[in-house]
PDB file of C-alpha atoms in Angstrom:
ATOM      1  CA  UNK A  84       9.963 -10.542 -13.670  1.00 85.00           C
ATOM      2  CA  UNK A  85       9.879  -7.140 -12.090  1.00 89.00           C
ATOM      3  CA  UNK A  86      13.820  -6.751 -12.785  1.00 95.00           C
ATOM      4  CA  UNK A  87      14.305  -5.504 -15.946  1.00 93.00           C
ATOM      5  CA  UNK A  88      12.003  -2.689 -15.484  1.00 94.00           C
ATOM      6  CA  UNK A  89      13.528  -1.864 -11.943  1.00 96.00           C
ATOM      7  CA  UNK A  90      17.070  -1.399 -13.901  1.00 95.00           C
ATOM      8  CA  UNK A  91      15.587   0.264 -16.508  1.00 94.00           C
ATOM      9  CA  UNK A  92      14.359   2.798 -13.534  1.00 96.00           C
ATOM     10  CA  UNK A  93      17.859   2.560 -11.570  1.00 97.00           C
ATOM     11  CA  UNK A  94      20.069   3.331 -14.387  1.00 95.00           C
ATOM     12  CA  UNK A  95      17.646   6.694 -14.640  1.00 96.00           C
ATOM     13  CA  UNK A  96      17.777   7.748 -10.946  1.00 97.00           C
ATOM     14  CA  UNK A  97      21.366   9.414 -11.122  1.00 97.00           C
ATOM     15  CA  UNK A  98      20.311  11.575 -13.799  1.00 96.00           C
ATOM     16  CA  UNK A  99      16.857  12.643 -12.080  1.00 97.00           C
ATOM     17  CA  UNK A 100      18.214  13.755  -9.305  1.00 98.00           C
ATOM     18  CA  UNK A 101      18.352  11.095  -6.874  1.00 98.00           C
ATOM     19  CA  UNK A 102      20.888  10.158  -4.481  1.00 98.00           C
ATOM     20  CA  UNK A 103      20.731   7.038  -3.523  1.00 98.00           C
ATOM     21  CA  UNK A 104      17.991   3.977  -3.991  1.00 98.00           C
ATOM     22  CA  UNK A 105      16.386   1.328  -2.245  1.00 98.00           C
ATOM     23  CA  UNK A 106      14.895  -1.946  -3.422  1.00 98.00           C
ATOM     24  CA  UNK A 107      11.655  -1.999  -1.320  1.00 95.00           C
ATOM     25  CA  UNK A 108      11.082  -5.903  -2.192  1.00 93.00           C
ATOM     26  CA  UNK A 109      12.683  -8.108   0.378  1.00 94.00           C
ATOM     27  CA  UNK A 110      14.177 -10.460  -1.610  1.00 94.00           C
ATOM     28  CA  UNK A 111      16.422  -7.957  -3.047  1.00 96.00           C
ATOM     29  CA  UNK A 112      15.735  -8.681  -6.701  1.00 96.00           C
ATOM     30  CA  UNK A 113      18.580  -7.357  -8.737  1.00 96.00           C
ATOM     31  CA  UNK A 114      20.579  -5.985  -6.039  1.00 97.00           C
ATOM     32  CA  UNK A 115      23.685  -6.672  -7.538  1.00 96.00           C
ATOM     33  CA  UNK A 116      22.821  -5.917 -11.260  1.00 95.00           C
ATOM     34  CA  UNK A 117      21.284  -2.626  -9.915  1.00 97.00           C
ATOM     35  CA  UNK A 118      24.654  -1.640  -7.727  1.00 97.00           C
ATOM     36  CA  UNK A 119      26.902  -2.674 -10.836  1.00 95.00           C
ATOM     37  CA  UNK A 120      24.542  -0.011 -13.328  1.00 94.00           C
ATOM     38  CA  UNK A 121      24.983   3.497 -11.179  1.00 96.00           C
ATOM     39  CA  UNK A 122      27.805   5.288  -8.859  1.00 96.00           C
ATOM     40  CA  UNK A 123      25.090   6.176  -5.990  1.00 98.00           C
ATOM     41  CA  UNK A 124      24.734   4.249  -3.446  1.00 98.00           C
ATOM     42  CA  UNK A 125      21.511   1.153  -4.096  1.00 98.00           C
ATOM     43  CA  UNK A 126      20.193  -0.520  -1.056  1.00 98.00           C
ATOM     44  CA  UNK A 127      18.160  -3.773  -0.672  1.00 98.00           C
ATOM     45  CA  UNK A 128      15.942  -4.276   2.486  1.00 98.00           C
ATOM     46  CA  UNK A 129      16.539  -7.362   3.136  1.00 98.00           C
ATOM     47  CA  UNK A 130      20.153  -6.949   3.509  1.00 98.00           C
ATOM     48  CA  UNK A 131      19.964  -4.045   5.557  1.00 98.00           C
ATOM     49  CA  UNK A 132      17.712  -5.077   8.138  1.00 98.00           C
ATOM     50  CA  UNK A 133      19.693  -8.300   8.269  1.00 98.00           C
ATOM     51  CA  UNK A 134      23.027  -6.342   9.356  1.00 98.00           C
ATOM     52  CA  UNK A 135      20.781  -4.043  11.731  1.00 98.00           C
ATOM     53  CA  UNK A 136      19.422  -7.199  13.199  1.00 98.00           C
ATOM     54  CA  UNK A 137      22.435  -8.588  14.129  1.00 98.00           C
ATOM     55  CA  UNK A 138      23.977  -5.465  15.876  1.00 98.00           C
ATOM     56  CA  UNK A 139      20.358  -5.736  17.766  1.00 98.00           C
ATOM     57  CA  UNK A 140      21.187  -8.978  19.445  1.00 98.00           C
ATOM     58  CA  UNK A 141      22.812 -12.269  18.866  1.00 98.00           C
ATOM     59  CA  UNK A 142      20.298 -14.200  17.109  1.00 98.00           C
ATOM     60  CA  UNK A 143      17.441 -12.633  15.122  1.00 98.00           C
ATOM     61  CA  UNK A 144      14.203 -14.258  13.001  1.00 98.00           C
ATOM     62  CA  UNK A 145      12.397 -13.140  10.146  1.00 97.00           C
ATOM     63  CA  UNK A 146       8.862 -13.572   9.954  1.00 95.00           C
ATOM     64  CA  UNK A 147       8.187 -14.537   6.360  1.00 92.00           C
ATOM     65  CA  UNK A 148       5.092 -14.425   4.220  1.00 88.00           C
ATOM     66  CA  UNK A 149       5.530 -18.064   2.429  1.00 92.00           C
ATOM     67  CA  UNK A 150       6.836 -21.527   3.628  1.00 94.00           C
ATOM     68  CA  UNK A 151       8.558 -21.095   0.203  1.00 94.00           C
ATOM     69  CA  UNK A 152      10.907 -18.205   1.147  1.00 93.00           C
ATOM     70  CA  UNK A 153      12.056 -19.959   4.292  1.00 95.00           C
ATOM     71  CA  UNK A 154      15.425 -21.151   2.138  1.00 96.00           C
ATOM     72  CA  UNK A 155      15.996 -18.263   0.456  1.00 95.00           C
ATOM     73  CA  UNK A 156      15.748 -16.191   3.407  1.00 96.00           C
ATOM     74  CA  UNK A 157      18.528 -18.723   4.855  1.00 97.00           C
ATOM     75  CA  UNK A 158      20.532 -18.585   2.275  1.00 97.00           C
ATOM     76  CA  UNK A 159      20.887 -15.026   2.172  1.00 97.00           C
ATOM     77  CA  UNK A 160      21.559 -14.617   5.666  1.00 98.00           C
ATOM     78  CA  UNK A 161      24.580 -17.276   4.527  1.00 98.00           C
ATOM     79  CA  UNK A 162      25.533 -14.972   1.980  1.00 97.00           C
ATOM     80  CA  UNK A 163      25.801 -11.947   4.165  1.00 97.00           C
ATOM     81  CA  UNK A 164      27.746 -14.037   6.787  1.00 97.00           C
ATOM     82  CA  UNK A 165      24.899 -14.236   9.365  1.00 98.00           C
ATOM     83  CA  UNK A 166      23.840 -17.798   8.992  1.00 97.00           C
ATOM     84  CA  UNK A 167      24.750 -18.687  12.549  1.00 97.00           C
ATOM     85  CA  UNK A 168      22.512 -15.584  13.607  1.00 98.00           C
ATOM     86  CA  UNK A 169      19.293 -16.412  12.020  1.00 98.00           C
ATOM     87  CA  UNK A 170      17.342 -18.473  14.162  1.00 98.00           C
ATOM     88  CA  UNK A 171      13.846 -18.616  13.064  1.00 97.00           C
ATOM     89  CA  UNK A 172      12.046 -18.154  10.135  1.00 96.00           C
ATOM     90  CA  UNK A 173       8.155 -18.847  10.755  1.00 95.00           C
ATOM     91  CA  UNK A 174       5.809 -18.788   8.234  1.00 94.00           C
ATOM     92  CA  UNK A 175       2.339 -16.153   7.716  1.00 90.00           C
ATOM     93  CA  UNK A 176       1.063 -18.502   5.445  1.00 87.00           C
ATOM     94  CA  UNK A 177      -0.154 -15.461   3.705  1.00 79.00           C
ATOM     95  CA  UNK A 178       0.823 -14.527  -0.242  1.00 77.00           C
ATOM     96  CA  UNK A 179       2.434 -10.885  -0.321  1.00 73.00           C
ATOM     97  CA  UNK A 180      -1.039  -9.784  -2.871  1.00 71.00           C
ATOM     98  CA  UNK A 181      -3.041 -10.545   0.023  1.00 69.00           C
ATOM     99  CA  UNK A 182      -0.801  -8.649   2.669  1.00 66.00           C
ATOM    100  CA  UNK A 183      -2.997  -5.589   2.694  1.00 66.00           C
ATOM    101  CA  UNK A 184      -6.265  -6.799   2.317  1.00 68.00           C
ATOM    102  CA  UNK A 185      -5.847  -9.151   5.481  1.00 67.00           C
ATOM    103  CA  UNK A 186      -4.093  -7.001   8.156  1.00 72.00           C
ATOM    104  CA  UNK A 187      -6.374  -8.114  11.414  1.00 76.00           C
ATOM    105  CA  UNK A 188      -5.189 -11.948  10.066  1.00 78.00           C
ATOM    106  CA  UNK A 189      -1.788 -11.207   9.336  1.00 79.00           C
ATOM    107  CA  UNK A 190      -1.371  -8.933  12.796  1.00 82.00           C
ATOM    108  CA  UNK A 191      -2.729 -11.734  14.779  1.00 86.00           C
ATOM    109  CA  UNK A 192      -1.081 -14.606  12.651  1.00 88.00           C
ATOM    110  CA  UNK A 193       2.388 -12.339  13.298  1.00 88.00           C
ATOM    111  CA  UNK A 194       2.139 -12.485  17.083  1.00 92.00           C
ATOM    112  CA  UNK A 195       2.020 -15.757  17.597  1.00 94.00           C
ATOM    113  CA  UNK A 196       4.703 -16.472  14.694  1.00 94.00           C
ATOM    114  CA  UNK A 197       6.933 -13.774  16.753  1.00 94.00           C
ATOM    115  CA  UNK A 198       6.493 -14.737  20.121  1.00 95.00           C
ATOM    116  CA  UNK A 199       7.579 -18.807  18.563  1.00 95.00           C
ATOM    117  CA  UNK A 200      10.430 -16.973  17.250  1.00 96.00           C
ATOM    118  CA  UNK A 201      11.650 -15.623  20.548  1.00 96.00           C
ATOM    119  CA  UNK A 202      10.717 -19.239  22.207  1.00 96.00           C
ATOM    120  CA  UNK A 203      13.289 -20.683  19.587  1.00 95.00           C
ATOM    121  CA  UNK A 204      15.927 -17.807  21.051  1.00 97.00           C
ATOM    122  CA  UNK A 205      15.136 -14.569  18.495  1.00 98.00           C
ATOM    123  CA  UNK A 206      16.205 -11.474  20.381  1.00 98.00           C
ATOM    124  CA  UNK A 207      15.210  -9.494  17.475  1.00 98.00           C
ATOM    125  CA  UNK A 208      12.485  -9.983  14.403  1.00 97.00           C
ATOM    126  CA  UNK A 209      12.459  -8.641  11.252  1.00 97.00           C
ATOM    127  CA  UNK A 210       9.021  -8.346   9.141  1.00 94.00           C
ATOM    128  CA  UNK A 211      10.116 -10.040   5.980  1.00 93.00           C
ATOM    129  CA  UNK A 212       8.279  -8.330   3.665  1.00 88.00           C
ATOM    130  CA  UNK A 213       7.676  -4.167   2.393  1.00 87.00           C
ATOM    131  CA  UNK A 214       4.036  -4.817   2.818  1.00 81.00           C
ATOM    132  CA  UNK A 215       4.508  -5.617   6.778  1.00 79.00           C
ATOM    133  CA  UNK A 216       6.529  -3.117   7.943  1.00 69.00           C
ATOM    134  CA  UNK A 217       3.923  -0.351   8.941  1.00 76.00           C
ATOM    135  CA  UNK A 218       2.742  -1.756  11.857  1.00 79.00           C
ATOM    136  CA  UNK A 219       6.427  -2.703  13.252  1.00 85.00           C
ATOM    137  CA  UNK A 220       6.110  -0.418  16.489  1.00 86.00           C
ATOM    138  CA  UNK A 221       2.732  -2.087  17.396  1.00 86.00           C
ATOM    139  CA  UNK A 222       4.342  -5.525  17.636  1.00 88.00           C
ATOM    140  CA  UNK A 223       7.167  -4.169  19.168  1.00 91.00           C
ATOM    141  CA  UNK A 224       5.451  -2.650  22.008  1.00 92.00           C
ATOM    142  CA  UNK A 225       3.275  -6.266  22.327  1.00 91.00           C
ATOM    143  CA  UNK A 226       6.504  -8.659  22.137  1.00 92.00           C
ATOM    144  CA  UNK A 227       9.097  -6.333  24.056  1.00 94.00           C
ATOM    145  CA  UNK A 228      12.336  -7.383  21.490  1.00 96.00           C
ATOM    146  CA  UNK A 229      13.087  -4.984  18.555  1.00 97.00           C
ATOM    147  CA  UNK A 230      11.145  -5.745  15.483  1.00 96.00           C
ATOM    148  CA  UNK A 231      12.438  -4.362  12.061  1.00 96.00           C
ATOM    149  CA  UNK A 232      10.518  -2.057   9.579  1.00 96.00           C
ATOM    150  CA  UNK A 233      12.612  -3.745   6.423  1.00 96.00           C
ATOM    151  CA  UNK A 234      11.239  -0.528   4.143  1.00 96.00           C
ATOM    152  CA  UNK A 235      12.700   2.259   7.491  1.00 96.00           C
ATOM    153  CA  UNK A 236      15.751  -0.125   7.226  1.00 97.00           C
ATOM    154  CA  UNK A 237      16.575   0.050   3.956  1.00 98.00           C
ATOM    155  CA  UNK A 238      15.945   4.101   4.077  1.00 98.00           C
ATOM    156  CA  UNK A 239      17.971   5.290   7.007  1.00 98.00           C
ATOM    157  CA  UNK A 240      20.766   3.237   5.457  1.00 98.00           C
ATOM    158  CA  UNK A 241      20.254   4.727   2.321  1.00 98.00           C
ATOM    159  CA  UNK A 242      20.215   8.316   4.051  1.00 98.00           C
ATOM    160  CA  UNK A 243      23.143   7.432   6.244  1.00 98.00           C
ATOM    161  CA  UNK A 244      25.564   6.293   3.213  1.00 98.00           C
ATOM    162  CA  UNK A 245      24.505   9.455   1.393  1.00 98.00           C
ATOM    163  CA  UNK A 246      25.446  11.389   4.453  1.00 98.00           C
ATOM    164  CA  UNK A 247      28.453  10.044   4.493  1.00 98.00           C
ATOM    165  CA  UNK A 248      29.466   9.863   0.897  1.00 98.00           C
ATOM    166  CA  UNK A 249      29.587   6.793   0.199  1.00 97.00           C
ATOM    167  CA  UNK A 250      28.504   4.073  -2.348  1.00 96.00           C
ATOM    168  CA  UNK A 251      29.415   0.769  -3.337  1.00 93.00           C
ATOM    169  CA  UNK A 252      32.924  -0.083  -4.085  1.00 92.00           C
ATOM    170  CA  UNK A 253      33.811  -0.062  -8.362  1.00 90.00           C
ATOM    171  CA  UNK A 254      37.314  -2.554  -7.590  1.00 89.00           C
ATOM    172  CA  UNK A 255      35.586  -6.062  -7.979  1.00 85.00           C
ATOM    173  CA  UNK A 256      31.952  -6.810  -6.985  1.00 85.00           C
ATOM    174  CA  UNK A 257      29.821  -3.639  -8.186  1.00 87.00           C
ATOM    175  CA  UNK A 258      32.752  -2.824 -11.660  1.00 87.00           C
ATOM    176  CA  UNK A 259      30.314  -1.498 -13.875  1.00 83.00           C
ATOM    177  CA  UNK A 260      29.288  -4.020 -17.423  1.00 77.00           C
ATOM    178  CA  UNK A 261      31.889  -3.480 -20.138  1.00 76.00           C
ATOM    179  CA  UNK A 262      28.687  -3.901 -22.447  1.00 69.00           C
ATOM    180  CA  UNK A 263      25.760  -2.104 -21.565  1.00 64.00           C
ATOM    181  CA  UNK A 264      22.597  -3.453 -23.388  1.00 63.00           C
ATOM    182  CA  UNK A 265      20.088  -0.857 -23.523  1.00 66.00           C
ATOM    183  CA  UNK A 266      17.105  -1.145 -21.492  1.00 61.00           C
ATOM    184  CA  UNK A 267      14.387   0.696 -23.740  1.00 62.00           C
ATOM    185  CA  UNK A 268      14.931  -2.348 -26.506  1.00 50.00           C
TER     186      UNK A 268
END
């Protein structure tokens, strides 16, 4: 539901100024529409701290916020090629609205999920979700294996393809709509 108006504020971001941007949900709604409507570089968290992940170690996990998410989580790690690498994919039990208003629940509730995900051969974890990512260090420092910040993820990558120069290829995937429908209608 939230696409539309994400595009609507994509589309814009060129014009105000801004050099690059990042889809802080981490399903990665739109991704493609998004990189097909703008020439600067649009980054999705999920993807990036996928690809991090798996130059972290051989075999990674995300922790994920539903029981519902656990096959779309797998079939994007499919998608970017890192099916084989995914491991684990436990299950918070806890709906993304509540993710702030039960930290102490979901800290504790993470830790054990993490430390499964390790027993089932994760060498790294991601927090899959924007709303987990803050405390990232702290359950780093408890478990010992890297765990991703999805929302620092998507950013550095962001910052790093700006640095660079580059942005998503035009050839094929990201060609731009022949027919552009406009977004305030």
């Amino acid at each position: 539901r939230a696409v539309p108006e994400m595009l609507k504020l994509v589309r814009r971001a060129p014009e105000q100024g801004y050099d690059a941007v990042v889809i802080a949900c981490f399903s990665d709604p739109g991704l493609d529409a998004a990189r097909e409507l703008v020439d600067i570089p649009v980054v999705g968290i999920q993807e990036a701290s996928m690809y991090l992940a798996a130059s972290l170690g051989s075999y990674f996990g995300v922790l994920t916020t539903l029981e519902r998410r656990v096959p779309v989580r797998r079939r994007y790690a499919e998608s970017l090629g890192l099916g084989g690498k995914l491991v684990a994919t436990p299950v918070l039990n806890i709906p993304v609205a509540e993710t702030m208003g039960a930290l102490d629940r979901m800290k504790a509730t993470a830790l054990i999920k993490a430390r499964e995900a390790t027993a089932d051969g994760a060498e790294v974890l991601i927090l899959g979700c924007a709303g987990l990512g803050d405390w990232s260090h702290e359950l780093q420092q408890e478990l010992g294996v890297p765990i991703i910040n999805p929302n620092s993820a998507g950013l550095k990558l962001a910052e790093t393809l700006v640095a660079l120069g580059l942005s998503h290829s035009k050839v094929r995937s990201y060609q731009p709509p022949r027919h552009v429908i406009p977004l305030d209608s």
